[in-house]
Coordinates of N, CA and C in Angstrom, one line a residue:
M731 N 0.8 -1.1 0.1 CA -0.2 0.0 0.1 C 1.1 0.9 0.0
I732 N 0.9 2.3 -1.0 CA 0.8 3.7 -0.9 C 0.3 4.2 -0.7
T733 N 0.4 5.6 0.4 CA -0.5 6.5 0.4 C 0.6 7.6 0.3
A734 N 0.0 8.7 0.0 CA 0.4 10.6 0.0 C -0.5 11.5 0.4
S735 N 0.2 12.4 1.3 CA -0.4 13.4 1.9 C -0.1 15.0 0.9
G736 N 0.8 14.2 0.3 CA 1.1 16.4 -0.3 C 2.4 16.9 0.5
E737 N 2.2 16.8 1.5 CA 3.1 17.2 2.7 C 5.1 17.4 2.4
N738 N 5.9 18.2 2.3 CA 6.9 18.2 2.6 C 7.6 18.6 3.7
P739 N 8.4 17.5 4.2 CA 8.7 16.8 4.2 C 8.0 15.5 4.4
G740 N 7.3 15.7 5.7 CA 6.5 14.5 5.1 C 7.2 13.4 6.6
V741 N 6.1 12.4 7.0 CA 6.8 11.2 8.3 C 6.5 10.2 7.4
N742 N 7.9 9.0 7.9 CA 7.2 7.6 7.4 C 6.6 6.6 8.7
R743 N 4.9 7.0 9.1 CA 4.4 6.4 9.7 C 3.2 5.5 9.2
L744 N 3.2 4.8 10.3 CA 1.6 3.9 9.6 C 0.7 3.7 11.0
D745 N -0.1 4.5 11.7 CA -0.9 4.5 12.3 C -1.9 3.9 11.7
I746 N -2.4 2.7 12.6 CA -4.2 2.0 12.8 C -5.0 2.4 13.9
W747 N -6.1 2.5 14.1 CA -7.3 3.3 14.7 C -7.8 1.8 15.1
G748 N -8.2 1.5 16.0 CA -9.2 0.5 16.5 C -10.0 0.7 17.5
T749 N -11.0 0.1 18.0 CA -11.9 0.7 19.2 C -11.1 0.3 20.7
K750 N -9.8 -0.2 20.6 CA -8.8 -0.5 22.2 C -7.6 0.5 22.1
G751 N -8.0 1.2 20.7 CA -6.7 2.1 21.1 C -6.1 2.1 19.5
R752 N -4.8 3.0 19.1 CA -3.9 3.0 18.1 C -2.9 2.8 18.2
L753 N -2.2 2.0 17.0 CA -1.1 1.4 17.1 C -0.3 2.0 15.7
S754 N 0.9 2.5 16.6 CA 1.8 3.5 15.6 C 2.8 2.7 15.3
V755 N 3.5 2.5 13.7 CA 4.7 2.4 13.6 C 5.3 3.3 12.8
E756 N 6.8 3.2 13.4 CA 7.7 4.4 12.4 C 8.9 4.0 13.0
D757 N 10.0 3.5 11.7 CA 11.2 3.6 12.1 C 11.4 2.0 12.3
A758 N 10.5 1.1 12.7 CA 10.7 -0.6 12.8 C 10.5 -0.2 14.4
Q759 N 9.7 0.6 14.8 CA 9.5 0.9 16.7 C 8.5 1.1 16.3
R760 N 7.4 0.5 17.5 CA 5.8 -0.7 17.8 C 5.7 0.7 19.0
E761 N 4.6 1.4 18.6 CA 4.2 1.3 19.9 C 2.5 1.5 19.9
F762 N 1.8 1.4 21.6 CA 0.5 1.1 21.5 C -0.2 1.8 22.0
F763 N -0.9 3.1 21.7 CA -1.9 4.0 22.6 C -2.9 3.6 22.8
K764 N -3.3 2.8 24.6 CA -4.7 2.3 24.9 C -5.4 3.7 25.0
K765 N -6.7 3.7 24.5 CA -7.8 4.3 24.7 C -8.6 4.2 26.1
Q766 N -8.4 5.8 26.0 CA -9.2 5.8 27.9 C -10.8 5.3 28.2
Q767 N -10.8 4.7 28.9 CA -12.7 4.3 28.6 C -13.2 5.1 28.6
E768 N -14.1 5.3 27.5 CA -15.5 5.9 27.5 C -16.5 6.4 28.8
K769 N -16.9 7.2 28.9 CA -17.8 7.1 30.2 C -19.1 7.4 29.6
E770 N -20.2 6.8 30.4 CA -21.2 6.4 29.9 C -22.6 8.1 29.5
A771 N -22.7 8.7 28.5 CA -23.3 9.8 28.9 C -25.2 9.5 29.4
R772 N -25.4 9.8 30.3 CA -26.9 9.9 31.1 C -27.5 11.4 30.8
L773 N -28.4 11.0 29.9 CA -29.4 12.3 29.8 C -30.9 12.2 30.8

C-alpha cells in the first residue's frame, strides 16, 4: 500500500486506529496507545 499526503518533508509512519486504541509504527518501532475508557453519557 502506498499513500501520500502531499506534505513536504512528511513522515514515514503507519497508524492503525481501533476500538481499543492506536498502533503506531515508525522507523521499525511499534507503540500502542491504549484508549481511555469512555464514560457513559446519561441524559
